[in-house]
Each structure stands twice: as structure tokens, then as C-alpha cells.
CSV table of C-alpha atoms in Angstrom, one decimal:
chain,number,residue,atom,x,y,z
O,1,UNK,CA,83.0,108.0,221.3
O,2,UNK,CA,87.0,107.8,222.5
O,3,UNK,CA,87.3,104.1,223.2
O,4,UNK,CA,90.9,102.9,224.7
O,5,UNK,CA,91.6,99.1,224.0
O,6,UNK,CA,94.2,97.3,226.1
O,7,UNK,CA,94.4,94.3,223.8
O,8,UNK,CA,93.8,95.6,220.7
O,9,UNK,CA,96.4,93.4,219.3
O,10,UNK,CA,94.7,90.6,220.3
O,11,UNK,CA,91.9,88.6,218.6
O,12,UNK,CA,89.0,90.3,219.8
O,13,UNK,CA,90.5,94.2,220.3
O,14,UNK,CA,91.8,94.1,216.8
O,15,UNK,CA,87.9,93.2,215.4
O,16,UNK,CA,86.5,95.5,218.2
O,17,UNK,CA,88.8,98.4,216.4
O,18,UNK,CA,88.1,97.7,213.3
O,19,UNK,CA,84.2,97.5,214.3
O,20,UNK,CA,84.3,101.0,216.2
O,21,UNK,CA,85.6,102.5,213.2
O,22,UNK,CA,83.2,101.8,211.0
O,23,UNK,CA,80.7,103.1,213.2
O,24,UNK,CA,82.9,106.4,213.4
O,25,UNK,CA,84.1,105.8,216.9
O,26,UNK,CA,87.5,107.6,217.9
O,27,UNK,CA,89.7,104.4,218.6
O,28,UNK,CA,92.6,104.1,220.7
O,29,UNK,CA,94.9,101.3,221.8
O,30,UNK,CA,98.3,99.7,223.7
O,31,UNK,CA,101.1,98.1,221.8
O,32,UNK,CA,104.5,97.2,222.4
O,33,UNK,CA,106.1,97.6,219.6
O,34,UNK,CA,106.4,100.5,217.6
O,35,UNK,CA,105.8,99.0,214.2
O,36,UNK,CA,102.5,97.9,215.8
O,37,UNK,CA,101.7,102.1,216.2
O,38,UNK,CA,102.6,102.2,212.8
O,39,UNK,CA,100.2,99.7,211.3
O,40,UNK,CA,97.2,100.2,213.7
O,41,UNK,CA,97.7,104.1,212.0
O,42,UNK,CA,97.3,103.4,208.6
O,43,UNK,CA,94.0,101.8,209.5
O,44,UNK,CA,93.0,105.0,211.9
O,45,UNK,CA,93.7,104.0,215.2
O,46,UNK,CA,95.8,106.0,217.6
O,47,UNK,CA,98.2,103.5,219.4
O,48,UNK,CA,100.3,104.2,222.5
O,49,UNK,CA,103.6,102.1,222.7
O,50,UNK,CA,104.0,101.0,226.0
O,51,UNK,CA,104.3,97.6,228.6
O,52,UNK,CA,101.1,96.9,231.0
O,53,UNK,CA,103.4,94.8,232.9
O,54,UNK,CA,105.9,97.1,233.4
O,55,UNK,CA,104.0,101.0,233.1
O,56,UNK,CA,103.1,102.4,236.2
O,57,UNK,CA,99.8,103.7,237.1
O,58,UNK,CA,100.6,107.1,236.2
O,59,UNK,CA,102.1,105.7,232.8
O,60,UNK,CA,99.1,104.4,232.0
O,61,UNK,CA,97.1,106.9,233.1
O,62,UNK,CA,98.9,109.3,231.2
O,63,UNK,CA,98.5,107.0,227.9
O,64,UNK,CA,95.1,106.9,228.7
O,65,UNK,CA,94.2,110.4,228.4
O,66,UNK,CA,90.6,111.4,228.0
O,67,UNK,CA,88.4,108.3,227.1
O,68,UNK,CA,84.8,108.0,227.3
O,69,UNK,CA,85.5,103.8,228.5
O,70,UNK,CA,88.5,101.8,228.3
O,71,UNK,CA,88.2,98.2,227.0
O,72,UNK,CA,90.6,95.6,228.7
O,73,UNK,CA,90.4,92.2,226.1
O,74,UNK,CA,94.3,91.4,226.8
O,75,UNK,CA,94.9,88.4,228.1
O,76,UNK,CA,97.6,85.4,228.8
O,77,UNK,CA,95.0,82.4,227.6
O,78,UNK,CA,96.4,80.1,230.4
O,79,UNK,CA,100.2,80.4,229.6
O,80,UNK,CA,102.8,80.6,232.1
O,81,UNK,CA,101.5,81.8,236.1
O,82,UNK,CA,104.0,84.6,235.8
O,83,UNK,CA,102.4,86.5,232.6
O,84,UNK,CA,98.8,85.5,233.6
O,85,UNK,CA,99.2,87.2,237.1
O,86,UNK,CA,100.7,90.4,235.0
O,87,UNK,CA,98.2,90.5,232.7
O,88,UNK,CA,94.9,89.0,233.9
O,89,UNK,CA,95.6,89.9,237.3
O,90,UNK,CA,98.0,92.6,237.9
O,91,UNK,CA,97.0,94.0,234.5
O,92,UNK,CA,93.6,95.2,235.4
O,93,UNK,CA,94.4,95.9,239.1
O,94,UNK,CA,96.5,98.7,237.3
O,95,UNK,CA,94.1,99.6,235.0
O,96,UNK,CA,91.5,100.3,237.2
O,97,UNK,CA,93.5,102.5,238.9
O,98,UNK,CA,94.6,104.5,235.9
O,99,UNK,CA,91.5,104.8,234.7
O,100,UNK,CA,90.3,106.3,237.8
O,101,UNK,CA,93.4,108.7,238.0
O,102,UNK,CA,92.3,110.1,234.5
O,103,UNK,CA,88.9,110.3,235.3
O,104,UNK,CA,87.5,107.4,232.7
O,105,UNK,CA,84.4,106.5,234.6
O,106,UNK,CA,83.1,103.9,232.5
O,107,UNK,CA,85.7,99.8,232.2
O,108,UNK,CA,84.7,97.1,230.1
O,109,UNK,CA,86.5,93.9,231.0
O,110,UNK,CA,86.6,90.9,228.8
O,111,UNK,CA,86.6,88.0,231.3
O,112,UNK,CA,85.9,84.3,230.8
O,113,UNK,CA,82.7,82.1,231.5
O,114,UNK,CA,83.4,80.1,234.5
O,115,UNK,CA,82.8,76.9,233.4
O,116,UNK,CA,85.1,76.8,230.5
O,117,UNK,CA,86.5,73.2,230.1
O,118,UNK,CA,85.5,72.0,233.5
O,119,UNK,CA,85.0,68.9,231.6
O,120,UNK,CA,88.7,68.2,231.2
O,121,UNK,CA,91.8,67.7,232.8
O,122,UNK,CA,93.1,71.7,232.6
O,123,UNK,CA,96.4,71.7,234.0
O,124,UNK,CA,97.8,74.1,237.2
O,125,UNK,CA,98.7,77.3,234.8
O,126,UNK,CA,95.1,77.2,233.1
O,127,UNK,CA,93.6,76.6,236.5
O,128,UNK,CA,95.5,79.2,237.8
O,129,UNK,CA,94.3,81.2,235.2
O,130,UNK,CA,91.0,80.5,235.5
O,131,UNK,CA,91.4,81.8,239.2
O,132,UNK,CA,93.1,84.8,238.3
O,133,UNK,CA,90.1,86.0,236.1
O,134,UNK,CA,87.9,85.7,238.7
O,135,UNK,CA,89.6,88.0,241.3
O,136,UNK,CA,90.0,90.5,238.3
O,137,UNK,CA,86.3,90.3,237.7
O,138,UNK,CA,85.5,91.3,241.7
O,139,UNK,CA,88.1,93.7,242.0
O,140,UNK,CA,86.4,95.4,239.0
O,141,UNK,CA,82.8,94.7,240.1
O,142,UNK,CA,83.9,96.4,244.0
O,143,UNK,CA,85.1,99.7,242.2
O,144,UNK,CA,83.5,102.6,241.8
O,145,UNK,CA,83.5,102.9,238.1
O,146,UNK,CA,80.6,102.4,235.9
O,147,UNK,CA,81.8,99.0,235.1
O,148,UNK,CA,81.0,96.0,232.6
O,149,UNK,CA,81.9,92.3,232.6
O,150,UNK,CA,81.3,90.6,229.6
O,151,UNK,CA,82.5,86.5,230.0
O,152,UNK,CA,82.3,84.3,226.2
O,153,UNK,CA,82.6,81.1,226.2
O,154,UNK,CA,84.9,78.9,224.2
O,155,UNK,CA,86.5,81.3,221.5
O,156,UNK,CA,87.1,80.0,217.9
O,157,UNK,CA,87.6,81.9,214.7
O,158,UNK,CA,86.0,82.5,211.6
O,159,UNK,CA,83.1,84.7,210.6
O,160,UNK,CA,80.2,85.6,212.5
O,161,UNK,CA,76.8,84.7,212.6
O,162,UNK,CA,75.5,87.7,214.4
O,163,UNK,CA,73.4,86.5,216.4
O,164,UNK,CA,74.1,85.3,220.0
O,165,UNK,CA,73.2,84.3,223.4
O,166,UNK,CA,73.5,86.8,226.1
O,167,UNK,CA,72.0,87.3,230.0
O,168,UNK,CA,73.6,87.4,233.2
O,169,UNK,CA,73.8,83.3,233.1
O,170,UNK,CA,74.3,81.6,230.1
O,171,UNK,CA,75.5,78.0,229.1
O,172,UNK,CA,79.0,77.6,228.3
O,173,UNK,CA,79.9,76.8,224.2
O,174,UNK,CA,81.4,78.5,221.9
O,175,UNK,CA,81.6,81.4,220.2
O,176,UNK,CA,83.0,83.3,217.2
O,177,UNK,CA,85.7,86.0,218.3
O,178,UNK,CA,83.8,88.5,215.6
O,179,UNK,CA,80.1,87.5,217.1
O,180,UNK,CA,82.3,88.6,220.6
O,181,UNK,CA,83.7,91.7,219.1
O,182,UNK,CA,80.2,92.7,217.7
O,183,UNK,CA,78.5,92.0,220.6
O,184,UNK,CA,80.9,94.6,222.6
O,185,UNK,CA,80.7,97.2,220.0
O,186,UNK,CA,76.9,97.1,220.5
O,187,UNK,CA,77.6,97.3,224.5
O,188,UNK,CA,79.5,100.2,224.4
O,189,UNK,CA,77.1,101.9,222.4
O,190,UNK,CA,74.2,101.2,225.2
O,191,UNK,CA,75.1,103.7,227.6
O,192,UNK,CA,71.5,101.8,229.9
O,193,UNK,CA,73.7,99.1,230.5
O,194,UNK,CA,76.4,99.3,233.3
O,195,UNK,CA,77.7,97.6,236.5
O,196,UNK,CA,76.1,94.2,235.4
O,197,UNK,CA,77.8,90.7,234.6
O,198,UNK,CA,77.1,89.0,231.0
O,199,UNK,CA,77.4,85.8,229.7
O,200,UNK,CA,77.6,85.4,225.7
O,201,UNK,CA,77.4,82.3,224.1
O,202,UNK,CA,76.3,81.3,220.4
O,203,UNK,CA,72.0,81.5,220.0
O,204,UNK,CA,69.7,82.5,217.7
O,205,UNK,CA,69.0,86.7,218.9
O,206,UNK,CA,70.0,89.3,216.8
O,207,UNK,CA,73.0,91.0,218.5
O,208,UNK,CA,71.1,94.1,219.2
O,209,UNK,CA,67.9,92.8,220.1
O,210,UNK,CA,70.4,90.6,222.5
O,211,UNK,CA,71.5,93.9,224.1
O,212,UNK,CA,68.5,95.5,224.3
O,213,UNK,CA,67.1,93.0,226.0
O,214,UNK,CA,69.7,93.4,229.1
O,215,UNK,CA,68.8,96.5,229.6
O,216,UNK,CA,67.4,97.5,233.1
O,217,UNK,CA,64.2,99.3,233.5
């Protein structure tokens, strides 16, 4: 499988890369910096240097080439309105659009569970980010690509346990970024599951018996 990550710098793209590998996938990604190409190909990933914010559609297109899905796990975590509207927003308006232009039929989109921290006081940025997710996640689930939303709840580091908590409504906690990465990695080798919203949260299923069990009949 060709797999493009926007984000694979990030917390979760860099474990879904080094997960994909392992299984022999064909791994691709966008960076900024051209040191960044030079490290992610030492460990066998082909890295495009380039600006989401800044590429055009064609750009990106171009950089996306010919994937079997594209991953989108970049994200702003709730910092300023003006790079969460480029990145969460924007961001994946663009990269729907490139990804149709090249003919990649199949978008995986790392969202967030709505009800992350409703229990505190968030702030106007994180609130704003919170709203800017959303209208990524319909834009993406109105398309005609072969689409998947996958929302976490509260992400923390450190190992995983491998097993997890996943359906299309689950109760927000938290959740190991590798248990997140896995969890994908087993998505995008499930070719049954498409154009469906999940929730993932920490439990006590086996990450593939978790997937399996999503898939529609």
C-alpha cells in the first residue's frame, strides 16, 4: 500500500510511519524543512518538502502523486485562530481537493471527539478550534471520496496497551498516541471499512478484533 501522511511529523504520523513500515507499507509524507526529508529517509520514508498553508491545490496534488489513501493527522492543537484555520480548516479543504485532482479515492482524517474538555473553561482559540474540526469533518464526510473519520479522545504519550475502545459513539478519555497510531494502521488495512465516523478511546478489545468489529455487513 502507498500511504501519503500530512502530519507525519507530528505525534501520531510519525508512529503511523513507523507502524506502516514494519508492515511493508510504501510510506510517504509532508515536511517543511529539508533536514526533515533527510531524516524521515534514513528510516524509509519518502518525504515531500513543502507548506500546506501556502501550496496550492495543484502543488499538493502534484506532491501527492499516486496514493492508494492519504492520511491527514496535522493539526494546530488549539494555538493561534490564524494557523488552526490553515491547518485544521483550510488544510483539509485543500487536501480534499488534491486528492481528488490526483485521483486518491480513499482520505483518512484524524479529527477530535467532540466532547473533549467540555468540562473546563477552554478559551476562544481552543473553542475556535474545536469548531474548526467540525466543519473539516463535514466537508470531508459531503465528498465523494471513500472517506474515514477517526476522532481520539484526550491524547497522552507513552506506550500502548493495544487494546482500545472503538464505534461510531464512544465516551470521551484518553488515549495513548501509539494505541491511536495502531489503531489507524489496522484501518487502513481494512479496505470493508469506509465513509463511516469512529470514536476511539482506551478499553479492553484487541485492536483488531476492535476493527473488525466496525465493519459493515
Amino acid at each position: 500500500m502507498d500511504v501519503f501522511i500530512i502530519g507525519i511529523t507530528g505525534g501520531i504520523g510519525g508512529l503511523l510511519a513507523q507502524k506502516l513500515r514494519s508492515r511493508g507499507d510504501a510510506v510517504h509524507g509532508l515536511v517543511r524543512r529539508d533536514d526533515q526529508q533527510a531524516e524521515l529517509a534514513t528510516l524509509g520514508v519518502n518525504a515531500r518538502v513543502g507548506d500546506l498553508s501556502s501550496m496550492t491545490v495543484d502543488q499538493l496534488a502534484a506532491a501527492f502523486g499516486d496514493m492508494d489513501v492519504i492520511v491527514f493527522s496535522a493539526g494546530s492543537n488549539g494555538g493561534s485562530k490564524e494557523v488552526t484555520k490553515a491547518i485544521d480548516g483550510d488544510g483539509v479543504v485543500k487536501a480534499l481537493e488534491a486528492a481528488r485532482l490526483a485521483g486518491v479515492k480513499r482520505f483518512v482524517l484524524v479529527s477530535v471527539l467532540p466532547e473533549s474538555w467540555r468540562e473546563r473553561n477552554l478559551g476562544e482559540e481552543v473553542e475556535y478550534y474545536f469548531a474548526v474540526k467540525k466543519g473539516a469533518d463535514v466537508a470531508l464526510s459531503r465528498s465523494d471520496l471513500n472517506w474515514l473519520i477517526l476522532r481520539p479522545s484526550l491524547l497522552v504519550d507513552g506506550p500502548g496497551i493495544g487494546t482500545v475502545s472503538l464505534g461510531p459513539a464512544e465516551f470521551h478519555g484518553q488515549i495513548a498516541r501509539d494505541d491511536v497510531a495502531a489503531t489507524l494502521a489496522e484501518l487502513l488495512h481494512e479496505p470493508r471499512i469506509g465513509r463511516q465516523i469512529l470514536e476511539l478511546n482506551t478499553g479492553a478489545t484487541p485492536i483488531e478484533e476492535a476493527v473488525r468489529a466496525n465493519i459493515r455487513s
